[in-house]
PDB file of C-alpha atoms in Angstrom:
ATOM      1  CA  MET A  25     -30.870 -20.127 -71.607  1.00 53.00           C
ATOM      2  CA  ASP A  26     -27.757 -17.928 -72.306  1.00 69.00           C
ATOM      3  CA  ASP A  27     -27.776 -14.567 -73.901  1.00 77.00           C
ATOM      4  CA  ALA A  28     -26.199 -15.720 -77.185  1.00 71.00           C
ATOM      5  CA  LEU A  29     -29.040 -18.354 -77.667  1.00 71.00           C
ATOM      6  CA  GLU A  30     -31.616 -15.809 -76.746  1.00 79.00           C
ATOM      7  CA  ASN A  31     -30.170 -13.335 -79.361  1.00 79.00           C
ATOM      8  CA  VAL A  32     -30.376 -15.997 -82.013  1.00 74.00           C
ATOM      9  CA  LEU A  33     -33.991 -16.830 -81.147  1.00 74.00           C
ATOM     10  CA  ALA A  34     -34.891 -13.194 -81.260  1.00 79.00           C
ATOM     11  CA  LEU A  35     -33.302 -12.865 -84.780  1.00 78.00           C
ATOM     12  CA  LEU A  36     -35.256 -15.954 -85.937  1.00 74.00           C
ATOM     13  CA  ARG A  37     -38.521 -14.582 -84.592  1.00 80.00           C
ATOM     14  CA  ARG A  38     -37.725 -11.403 -86.784  1.00 86.00           C
ATOM     15  CA  GLY A  39     -37.382 -13.582 -89.886  1.00 80.00           C
ATOM     16  CA  VAL A  40     -33.549 -13.653 -90.085  1.00 79.00           C
ATOM     17  CA  SER A  41     -32.350 -17.132 -91.453  1.00 78.00           C
ATOM     18  CA  LEU A  42     -30.682 -19.421 -88.870  1.00 73.00           C
ATOM     19  CA  GLU A  43     -27.444 -19.293 -90.921  1.00 75.00           C
ATOM     20  CA  ASP A  44     -27.350 -15.504 -90.751  1.00 78.00           C
ATOM     21  CA  ALA A  45     -28.446 -15.447 -87.060  1.00 76.00           C
ATOM     22  CA  ALA A  46     -25.644 -17.878 -86.208  1.00 74.00           C
ATOM     23  CA  LYS A  47     -22.927 -16.040 -88.020  1.00 75.00           C
ATOM     24  CA  GLY A  48     -22.054 -13.663 -85.183  1.00 74.00           C
ATOM     25  CA  LEU A  49     -21.760 -16.495 -82.624  1.00 77.00           C
ATOM     26  CA  GLU A  50     -18.468 -17.499 -81.175  1.00 80.00           C
ATOM     27  CA  TRP A  51     -17.732 -21.214 -81.361  1.00 81.00           C
ATOM     28  CA  ARG A  52     -18.964 -22.055 -77.871  1.00 86.00           C
ATOM     29  CA  ALA A  53     -22.297 -20.317 -78.438  1.00 85.00           C
ATOM     30  CA  PHE A  54     -22.508 -22.104 -81.871  1.00 88.00           C
ATOM     31  CA  GLU A  55     -22.072 -25.458 -79.930  1.00 92.00           C
ATOM     32  CA  GLY A  56     -24.792 -24.274 -77.423  1.00 90.00           C
ATOM     33  CA  VAL A  57     -27.308 -23.456 -80.322  1.00 89.00           C
ATOM     34  CA  SER A  58     -26.617 -26.833 -81.893  1.00 93.00           C
ATOM     35  CA  SER A  59     -27.027 -28.566 -78.485  1.00 94.00           C
ATOM     36  CA  GLN A  60     -30.324 -26.663 -77.835  1.00 90.00           C
ATOM     37  CA  ILE A  61     -31.689 -27.907 -81.157  1.00 92.00           C
ATOM     38  CA  PHE A  62     -31.042 -31.494 -80.106  1.00 96.00           C
ATOM     39  CA  SER A  63     -32.744 -30.855 -76.693  1.00 94.00           C
ATOM     40  CA  GLU A  64     -35.756 -29.188 -78.414  1.00 92.00           C
ATOM     41  CA  ASN A  65     -36.090 -32.352 -80.401  1.00 95.00           C
ATOM     42  CA  GLY A  66     -36.305 -34.537 -77.267  1.00 96.00           C
ATOM     43  CA  TYR A  67     -32.737 -35.670 -76.992  1.00 97.00           C
ATOM     44  CA  ARG A  68     -30.618 -35.790 -73.844  1.00 97.00           C
ATOM     45  CA  GLU A  69     -27.471 -34.015 -74.703  1.00 97.00           C
ATOM     46  CA  PHE A  70     -23.961 -33.762 -73.115  1.00 97.00           C
ATOM     47  CA  ARG A  71     -21.539 -31.158 -74.223  1.00 96.00           C
ATOM     48  CA  ASN A  72     -17.716 -31.417 -74.449  1.00 96.00           C
ATOM     49  CA  PHE A  73     -17.917 -35.159 -73.578  1.00 97.00           C
ATOM     50  CA  ARG A  74     -14.329 -36.320 -72.743  1.00 97.00           C
ATOM     51  CA  PHE A  75     -12.954 -39.846 -72.556  1.00 96.00           C
ATOM     52  CA  SER A  76      -9.811 -41.753 -72.877  1.00 94.00           C
ATOM     53  CA  SER A  77      -9.152 -44.897 -74.926  1.00 92.00           C
ATOM     54  CA  LYS A  78      -5.793 -46.693 -75.785  1.00 90.00           C
ATOM     55  CA  LYS A  79      -3.938 -44.023 -73.812  1.00 92.00           C
ATOM     56  CA  LYS A  80      -5.404 -41.236 -75.992  1.00 95.00           C
ATOM     57  CA  ARG A  81      -7.730 -38.423 -74.911  1.00 97.00           C
ATOM     58  CA  TYR A  82     -10.799 -37.588 -76.949  1.00 97.00           C
ATOM     59  CA  GLU A  83     -13.607 -35.030 -76.892  1.00 97.00           C
ATOM     60  CA  VAL A  84     -16.996 -34.987 -78.559  1.00 98.00           C
ATOM     61  CA  ASP A  85     -18.504 -31.532 -78.846  1.00 97.00           C
ATOM     62  CA  ILE A  86     -22.191 -32.973 -78.380  1.00 98.00           C
ATOM     63  CA  VAL A  87     -23.337 -36.398 -77.547  1.00 98.00           C
ATOM     64  CA  ALA A  88     -27.177 -36.457 -78.169  1.00 98.00           C
ATOM     65  CA  ILE A  89     -29.052 -39.487 -77.028  1.00 97.00           C
ATOM     66  CA  SER A  90     -32.544 -40.861 -77.946  1.00 95.00           C
ATOM     67  CA  MET A  91     -32.058 -44.485 -77.541  1.00 93.00           C
ATOM     68  CA  PRO A  92     -31.112 -46.582 -79.307  1.00 92.00           C
ATOM     69  CA  ARG A  93     -29.543 -43.768 -81.324  1.00 94.00           C
ATOM     70  CA  ILE A  94     -26.558 -41.723 -80.146  1.00 95.00           C
ATOM     71  CA  ILE A  95     -25.539 -38.771 -82.293  1.00 97.00           C
ATOM     72  CA  LEU A  96     -21.844 -37.757 -81.811  1.00 98.00           C
ATOM     73  CA  ALA A  97     -21.519 -34.211 -83.209  1.00 98.00           C
ATOM     74  CA  ASP A  98     -18.354 -32.158 -84.006  1.00 97.00           C
ATOM     75  CA  CYS A  99     -19.294 -28.501 -84.374  1.00 95.00           C
ATOM     76  CA  LYS A 100     -17.423 -26.481 -86.975  1.00 91.00           C
ATOM     77  CA  HIS A 101     -18.127 -22.774 -86.951  1.00 82.00           C
ATOM     78  CA  TRP A 102     -15.906 -22.059 -89.985  1.00 76.00           C
ATOM     79  CA  SER A 103     -16.256 -19.058 -92.208  1.00 66.00           C
ATOM     80  CA  LEU A 104     -16.453 -19.493 -95.987  1.00 58.00           C
ATOM     81  CA  ARG A 105     -12.929 -20.075 -97.389  1.00 58.00           C
ATOM     82  CA  ALA A 106     -11.061 -21.847-100.053  1.00 49.00           C
ATOM     83  CA  GLY A 107      -9.713 -25.362 -99.188  1.00 55.00           C
ATOM     84  CA  LYS A 108     -12.264 -26.080 -96.662  1.00 71.00           C
ATOM     85  CA  GLY A 109     -13.278 -29.331 -98.457  1.00 75.00           C
ATOM     86  CA  SER A 110      -9.944 -30.867 -97.541  1.00 83.00           C
ATOM     87  CA  ALA A 111     -10.251 -29.716 -93.871  1.00 86.00           C
ATOM     88  CA  LEU A 112     -13.766 -31.190 -93.672  1.00 88.00           C
ATOM     89  CA  LYS A 113     -12.422 -34.522 -94.911  1.00 91.00           C
ATOM     90  CA  LYS A 114      -9.777 -34.567 -92.268  1.00 93.00           C
ATOM     91  CA  ALA A 115     -12.244 -33.541 -89.603  1.00 93.00           C
ATOM     92  CA  ALA A 116     -14.614 -36.411 -90.881  1.00 93.00           C
ATOM     93  CA  GLU A 117     -11.748 -38.864 -90.475  1.00 95.00           C
ATOM     94  CA  ALA A 118     -11.053 -37.623 -86.953  1.00 96.00           C
ATOM     95  CA  GLN A 119     -14.758 -37.689 -86.055  1.00 96.00           C
ATOM     96  CA  MET A 120     -15.041 -41.408 -87.345  1.00 95.00           C
ATOM     97  CA  ARG A 121     -12.015 -42.254 -85.163  1.00 95.00           C
ATOM     98  CA  ARG A 122     -13.661 -40.695 -82.109  1.00 96.00           C
ATOM     99  CA  ALA A 123     -16.932 -42.452 -82.875  1.00 95.00           C
ATOM    100  CA  LEU A 124     -15.187 -45.808 -83.133  1.00 94.00           C
ATOM    101  CA  GLU A 125     -13.320 -45.179 -79.887  1.00 95.00           C
ATOM    102  CA  PHE A 126     -16.500 -44.070 -78.176  1.00 95.00           C
ATOM    103  CA  GLY A 127     -18.247 -47.255 -79.306  1.00 92.00           C
ATOM    104  CA  SER A 128     -15.367 -49.409 -77.869  1.00 91.00           C
ATOM    105  CA  LYS A 129     -15.909 -47.742 -74.443  1.00 91.00           C
ATOM    106  CA  LEU A 130     -19.660 -47.130 -74.496  1.00 89.00           C
ATOM    107  CA  GLN A 131     -20.354 -49.551 -71.612  1.00 85.00           C
ATOM    108  CA  GLU A 132     -18.152 -47.594 -69.315  1.00 88.00           C
ATOM    109  CA  PHE A 133     -20.019 -44.230 -69.747  1.00 90.00           C
ATOM    110  CA  LYS A 134     -22.474 -44.541 -66.861  1.00 87.00           C
ATOM    111  CA  ILE A 135     -23.294 -40.733 -66.982  1.00 87.00           C
ATOM    112  CA  LEU A 136     -25.161 -41.344 -70.175  1.00 88.00           C
ATOM    113  CA  GLY A 137     -27.691 -43.397 -68.654  1.00 88.00           C
ATOM    114  CA  ILE A 138     -27.862 -46.088 -71.245  1.00 88.00           C
ATOM    115  CA  ALA A 139     -27.180 -49.087 -68.913  1.00 78.00           C
ATOM    116  CA  ASP A 140     -30.621 -50.621 -69.480  1.00 81.00           C
ATOM    117  CA  HIS A 141     -30.084 -50.931 -73.212  1.00 83.00           C
ATOM    118  CA  ASP A 142     -28.183 -53.773 -74.919  1.00 85.00           C
ATOM    119  CA  LYS A 143     -27.392 -51.981 -78.214  1.00 88.00           C
ATOM    120  CA  ALA A 144     -26.831 -48.580 -79.692  1.00 90.00           C
ATOM    121  CA  ILE A 145     -26.579 -46.996 -83.027  1.00 91.00           C
ATOM    122  CA  LEU A 146     -23.869 -44.380 -83.220  1.00 94.00           C
ATOM    123  CA  ILE A 147     -24.233 -41.598 -85.704  1.00 95.00           C
ATOM    124  CA  PRO A 148     -21.106 -39.434 -86.202  1.00 96.00           C
ATOM    125  CA  ILE A 149     -21.868 -35.997 -87.707  1.00 96.00           C
ATOM    126  CA  ILE A 150     -20.153 -32.705 -88.344  1.00 96.00           C
ATOM    127  CA  ILE A 151     -22.328 -29.592 -87.831  1.00 95.00           C
ATOM    128  CA  THR A 152     -21.296 -26.576 -90.039  1.00 92.00           C
ATOM    129  CA  LEU A 153     -22.429 -23.035 -90.038  1.00 86.00           C
ATOM    130  CA  HIS A 154     -22.759 -22.982 -93.855  1.00 82.00           C
ATOM    131  CA  GLU A 155     -23.946 -25.340 -96.556  1.00 81.00           C
ATOM    132  CA  GLU A 156     -20.869 -27.230 -97.726  1.00 75.00           C
ATOM    133  CA  GLY A 157     -19.874 -28.871-101.030  1.00 74.00           C
ATOM    134  CA  ILE A 158     -19.481 -32.135 -99.055  1.00 74.00           C
ATOM    135  CA  ALA A 159     -22.532 -33.893 -97.537  1.00 85.00           C
ATOM    136  CA  PHE A 160     -20.826 -37.229 -96.457  1.00 85.00           C
ATOM    137  CA  SER A 161     -17.258 -38.081 -95.973  1.00 86.00           C
ATOM    138  CA  ASN A 162     -15.600 -41.228 -94.372  1.00 86.00           C
ATOM    139  CA  GLY A 163     -18.913 -42.344 -93.004  1.00 90.00           C
ATOM    140  CA  VAL A 164     -19.654 -39.022 -91.369  1.00 93.00           C
ATOM    141  CA  THR A 165     -22.598 -36.913 -92.374  1.00 93.00           C
ATOM    142  CA  VAL A 166     -21.927 -33.028 -92.877  1.00 93.00           C
ATOM    143  CA  VAL A 167     -25.050 -31.204 -91.551  1.00 94.00           C
ATOM    144  CA  PRO A 168     -25.483 -27.412 -91.918  1.00 91.00           C
ATOM    145  CA  LEU A 169     -27.087 -25.814 -88.889  1.00 90.00           C
ATOM    146  CA  SER A 170     -29.922 -24.698 -91.052  1.00 87.00           C
ATOM    147  CA  ARG A 171     -30.677 -28.319 -91.838  1.00 92.00           C
ATOM    148  CA  LEU A 172     -30.130 -29.910 -88.307  1.00 93.00           C
ATOM    149  CA  ASN A 173     -33.865 -30.265 -87.585  1.00 91.00           C
ATOM    150  CA  SER A 174     -34.615 -32.038 -90.665  1.00 92.00           C
ATOM    151  CA  PHE A 175     -31.561 -34.288 -90.241  1.00 94.00           C
ATOM    152  CA  ILE A 176     -32.757 -35.131 -86.773  1.00 95.00           C
ATOM    153  CA  ASP A 177     -36.243 -35.956 -88.126  1.00 93.00           C
ATOM    154  CA  GLY A 178     -34.494 -38.458 -90.541  1.00 92.00           C
ATOM    155  CA  VAL A 179     -32.526 -39.964 -87.663  1.00 92.00           C
ATOM    156  CA  SER A 180     -35.642 -40.301 -85.467  1.00 87.00           C
ATOM    157  CA  ALA A 181     -37.327 -42.079 -88.485  1.00 85.00           C
ATOM    158  CA  GLY A 182     -34.391 -44.606 -88.647  1.00 81.00           C
ATOM    159  CA  LEU A 183     -33.316 -43.294 -92.037  1.00 80.00           C
ATOM    160  CA  LEU A 184     -29.745 -42.441 -91.232  1.00 78.00           C
ATOM    161  CA  ASP A 185     -28.654 -45.315 -88.896  1.00 75.00           C
ATOM    162  CA  GLY A 186     -24.913 -45.542 -88.548  1.00 75.00           C
ATOM    163  CA  ILE A 187     -22.580 -47.785 -86.510  1.00 71.00           C
ATOM    164  CA  LYS A 188     -24.414 -50.517 -84.539  1.00 75.00           C
ATOM    165  CA  VAL A 189     -22.679 -51.333 -81.153  1.00 75.00           C
ATOM    166  CA  GLY A 190     -23.647 -53.889 -78.602  1.00 74.00           C
ATOM    167  CA  ILE A 191     -23.464 -52.785 -74.979  1.00 67.00           C
ATOM    168  CA  PRO A 192     -22.206 -55.518 -72.813  1.00 64.00           C
ATOM    169  CA  ARG A 193     -23.192 -55.494 -69.065  1.00 58.00           C
ATOM    170  CA  LEU A 194     -20.498 -54.667 -66.654  1.00 49.00           C
ATOM    171  CA  TYR A 195     -22.098 -56.658 -63.872  1.00 43.00           C
TER     172      TYR A 195
END
């Protein structure tokens, strides 16, 4: 566990809210805390997952897997500022594009360890530091870090299923 995560955990133990504890994190550490929350909930997670599709490069901040569900998270450690709603909508469009391209290449990602499965449910999300005015945009759920655990509970219960994808066999 890295120092930034340990500092956040120490603040949480002292009663500081998750949002306040995470404010001082730089963006990589924010991704690390988000990733750790998935891990603590039994998901296998991969950070900074890069792939190519149709001659373009893509990166997903966190791929969290508990089959058949695969959560594709884009982490936004943005401060409170005007005009963020528009930026979030653009980020949601980009995240949906990444999710669709990811789904089209899913059978090629051997590192994910999903070859024994014939289907997956892709759930694209954006994790934010603060509660936002937008909860859902372009098929992408916007989840504040403080609500990530309850979001994961909903996903695990099948309440938030997203894009269903077949996984063809390569052999």
